[in-house]
CSV table of C-alpha atoms in Angstrom, one decimal:
chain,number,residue,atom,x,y,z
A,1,UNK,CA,-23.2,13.2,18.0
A,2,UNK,CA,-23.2,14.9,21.2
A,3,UNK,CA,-22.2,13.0,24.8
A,4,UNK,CA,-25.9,13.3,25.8
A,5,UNK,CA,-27.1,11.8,22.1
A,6,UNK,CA,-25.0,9.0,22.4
A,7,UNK,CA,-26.0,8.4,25.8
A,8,UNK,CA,-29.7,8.7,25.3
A,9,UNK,CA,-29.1,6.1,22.3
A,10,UNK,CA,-28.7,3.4,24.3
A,11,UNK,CA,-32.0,3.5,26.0
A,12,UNK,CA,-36.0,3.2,24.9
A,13,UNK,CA,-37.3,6.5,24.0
A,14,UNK,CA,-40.5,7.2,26.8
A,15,UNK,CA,-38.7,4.3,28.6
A,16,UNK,CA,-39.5,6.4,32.5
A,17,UNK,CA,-37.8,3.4,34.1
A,18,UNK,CA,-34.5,4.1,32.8
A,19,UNK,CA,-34.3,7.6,34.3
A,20,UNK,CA,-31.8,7.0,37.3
A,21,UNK,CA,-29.8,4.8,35.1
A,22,UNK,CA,-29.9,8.0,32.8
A,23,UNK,CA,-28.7,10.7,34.8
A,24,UNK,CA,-25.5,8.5,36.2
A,25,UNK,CA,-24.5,7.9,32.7
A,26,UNK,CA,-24.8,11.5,31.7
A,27,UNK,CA,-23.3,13.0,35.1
A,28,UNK,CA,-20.3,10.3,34.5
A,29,UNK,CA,-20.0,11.4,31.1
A,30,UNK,CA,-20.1,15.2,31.7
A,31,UNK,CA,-19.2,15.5,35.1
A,32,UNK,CA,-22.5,17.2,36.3
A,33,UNK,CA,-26.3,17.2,35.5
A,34,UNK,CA,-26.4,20.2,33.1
A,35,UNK,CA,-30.0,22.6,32.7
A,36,UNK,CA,-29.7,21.4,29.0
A,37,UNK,CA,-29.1,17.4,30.3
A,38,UNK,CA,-31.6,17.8,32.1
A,39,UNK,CA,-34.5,19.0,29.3
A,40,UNK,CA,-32.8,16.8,26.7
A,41,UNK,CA,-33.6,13.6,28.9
A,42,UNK,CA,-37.6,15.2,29.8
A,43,UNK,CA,-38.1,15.4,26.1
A,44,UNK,CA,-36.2,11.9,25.1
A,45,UNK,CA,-38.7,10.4,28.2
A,46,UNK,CA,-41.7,12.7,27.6
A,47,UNK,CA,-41.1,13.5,31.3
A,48,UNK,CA,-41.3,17.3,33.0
A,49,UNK,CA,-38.2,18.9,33.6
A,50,UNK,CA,-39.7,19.6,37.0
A,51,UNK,CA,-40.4,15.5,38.1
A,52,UNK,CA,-36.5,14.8,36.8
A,53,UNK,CA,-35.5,17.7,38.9
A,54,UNK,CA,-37.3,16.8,41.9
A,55,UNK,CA,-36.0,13.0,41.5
A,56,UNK,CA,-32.3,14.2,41.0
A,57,UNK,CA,-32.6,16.2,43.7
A,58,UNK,CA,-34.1,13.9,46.2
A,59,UNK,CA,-30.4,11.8,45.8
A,60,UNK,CA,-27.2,13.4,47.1
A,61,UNK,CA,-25.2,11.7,44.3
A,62,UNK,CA,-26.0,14.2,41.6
A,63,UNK,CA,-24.3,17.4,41.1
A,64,UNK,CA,-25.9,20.4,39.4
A,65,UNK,CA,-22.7,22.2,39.3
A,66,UNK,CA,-19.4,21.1,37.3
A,67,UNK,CA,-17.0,19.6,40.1
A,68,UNK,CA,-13.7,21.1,40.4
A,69,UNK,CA,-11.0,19.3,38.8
A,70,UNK,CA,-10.0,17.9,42.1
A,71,UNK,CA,-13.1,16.7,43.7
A,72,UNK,CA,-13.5,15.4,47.4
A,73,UNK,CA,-15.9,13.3,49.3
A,74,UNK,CA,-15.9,14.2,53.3
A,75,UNK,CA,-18.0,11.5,54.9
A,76,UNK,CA,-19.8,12.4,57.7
A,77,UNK,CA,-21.9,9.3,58.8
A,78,UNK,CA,-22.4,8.8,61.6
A,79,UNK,CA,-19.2,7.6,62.7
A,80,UNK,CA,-17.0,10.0,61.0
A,81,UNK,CA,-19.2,12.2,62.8
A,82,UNK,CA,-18.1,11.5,66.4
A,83,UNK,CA,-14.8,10.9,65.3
A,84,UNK,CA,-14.7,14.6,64.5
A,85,UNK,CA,-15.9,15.1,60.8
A,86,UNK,CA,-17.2,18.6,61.5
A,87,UNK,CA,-13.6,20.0,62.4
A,88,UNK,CA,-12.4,18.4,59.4
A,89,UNK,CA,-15.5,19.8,57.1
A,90,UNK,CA,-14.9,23.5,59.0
A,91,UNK,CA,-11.1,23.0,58.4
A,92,UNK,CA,-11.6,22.0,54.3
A,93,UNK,CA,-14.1,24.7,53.5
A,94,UNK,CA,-11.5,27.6,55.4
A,95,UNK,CA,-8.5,26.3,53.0
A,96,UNK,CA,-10.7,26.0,49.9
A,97,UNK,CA,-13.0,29.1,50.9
A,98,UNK,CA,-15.9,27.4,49.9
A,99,UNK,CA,-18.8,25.7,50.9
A,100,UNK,CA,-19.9,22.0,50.5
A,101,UNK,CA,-21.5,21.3,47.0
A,102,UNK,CA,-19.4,23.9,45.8
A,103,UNK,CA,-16.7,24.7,43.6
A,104,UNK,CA,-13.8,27.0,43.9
A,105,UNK,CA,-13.8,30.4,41.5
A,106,UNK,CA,-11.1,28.5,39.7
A,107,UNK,CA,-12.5,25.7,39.2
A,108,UNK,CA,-9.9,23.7,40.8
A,109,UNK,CA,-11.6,22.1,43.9
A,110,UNK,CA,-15.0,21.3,45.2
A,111,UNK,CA,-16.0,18.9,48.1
A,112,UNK,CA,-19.1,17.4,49.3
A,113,UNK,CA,-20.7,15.6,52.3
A,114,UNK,CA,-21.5,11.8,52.0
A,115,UNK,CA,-23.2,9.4,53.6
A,116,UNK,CA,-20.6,6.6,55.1
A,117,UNK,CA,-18.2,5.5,52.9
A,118,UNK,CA,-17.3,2.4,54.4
A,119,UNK,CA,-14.4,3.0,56.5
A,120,UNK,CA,-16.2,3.7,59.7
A,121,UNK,CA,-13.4,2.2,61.9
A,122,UNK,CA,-10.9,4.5,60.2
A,123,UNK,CA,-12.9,7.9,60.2
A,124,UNK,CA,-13.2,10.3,59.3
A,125,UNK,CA,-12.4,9.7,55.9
A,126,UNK,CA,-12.3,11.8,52.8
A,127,UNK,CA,-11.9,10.6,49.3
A,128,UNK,CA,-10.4,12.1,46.1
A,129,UNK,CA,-10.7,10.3,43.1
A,130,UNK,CA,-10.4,6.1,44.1
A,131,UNK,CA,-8.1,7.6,47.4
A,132,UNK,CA,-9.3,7.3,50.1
A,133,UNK,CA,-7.4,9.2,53.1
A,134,UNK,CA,-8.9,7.5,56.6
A,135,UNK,CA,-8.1,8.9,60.1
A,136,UNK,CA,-8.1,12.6,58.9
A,137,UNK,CA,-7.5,15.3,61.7
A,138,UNK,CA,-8.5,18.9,61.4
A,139,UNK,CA,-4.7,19.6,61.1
A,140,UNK,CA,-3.7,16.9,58.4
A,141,UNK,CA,-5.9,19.4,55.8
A,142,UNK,CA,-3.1,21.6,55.1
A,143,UNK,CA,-0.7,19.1,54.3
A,144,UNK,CA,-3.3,17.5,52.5
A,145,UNK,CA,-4.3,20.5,50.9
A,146,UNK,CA,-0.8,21.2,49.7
A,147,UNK,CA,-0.7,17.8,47.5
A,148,UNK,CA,-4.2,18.4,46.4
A,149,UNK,CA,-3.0,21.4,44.8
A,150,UNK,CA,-0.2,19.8,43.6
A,151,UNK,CA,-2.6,17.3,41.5
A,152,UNK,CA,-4.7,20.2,40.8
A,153,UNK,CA,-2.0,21.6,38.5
A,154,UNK,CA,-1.4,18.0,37.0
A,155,UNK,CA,-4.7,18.0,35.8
């Protein structure tokens, strides 16, 4: 039995309520919200491919892409924002060379843009994994960069 079978076991077949609950279980499973997770849950709800697009795509949580195996989380709320989040963003994407919602050609990193994260009086913050790295400067990313990499190769 496949991840997705398993997964789609556990809820009521047609059941359109459970569709959010759904897609987290399968993009925590698999890592991502694959074009074949995504027409094996439309024909498991009787639901269009298109409406569980659309829905999945309406929430910044789900990826459509496998996530590198080191994955971070930039906030920039608000705060972060006008603590200087954008230098931090502009400084991550020029040592990864890649773009927000991406991942690198060997899939070894990828980053994203949230919403706040919580640590507003310690922005701007960017989380790998359950670490969280608070006060980040535009300079800090190499450093940080370099141990990134080092837990890359761990992995």
């Amino acid at each position: 039995m496949s991840k997705i079978d398993e997964i789609l076991s556990r809820y009521r077949e047609g059941g359109h309520e459970n569709l959010i609950p759904i897609l987290q279980d399968i993009q925590e499973a698999e890592g991502y919200l694959s074009e074949n997770a995504i027409v094996r849950i439309g024909s498991f709800l009787k639901m269009s491919t298109t409406k569980i697009y659309g829905l999945a795509t309406f929430y910044d949580r789900f990826r459509f892409i496998p996530a590198g195996k080191v994955h971070l989380r930039i906030c920039n709320g608000t705060t972060c924002f006008i603590n200087g989040s954008a230098g931090v963003v502009a400084a991550v994407r020029e040592s990864l060379g890649t773009e927000p919602g991406q991942t690198t050609r060997d899939g070894r990193f990828s980053f994203e843009l949230t919403a706040c994260q919580g640590g507003c009086n310690e922005g701007p913050v960017i989380c790998v994994g359950e670490d969280y790295h608070t006060r980040i400067r535009p300079e800090d990313v190499p450093e940080l960069g370099s141990k990134l990499k080092l837990l890359a190769d761990l992995k």
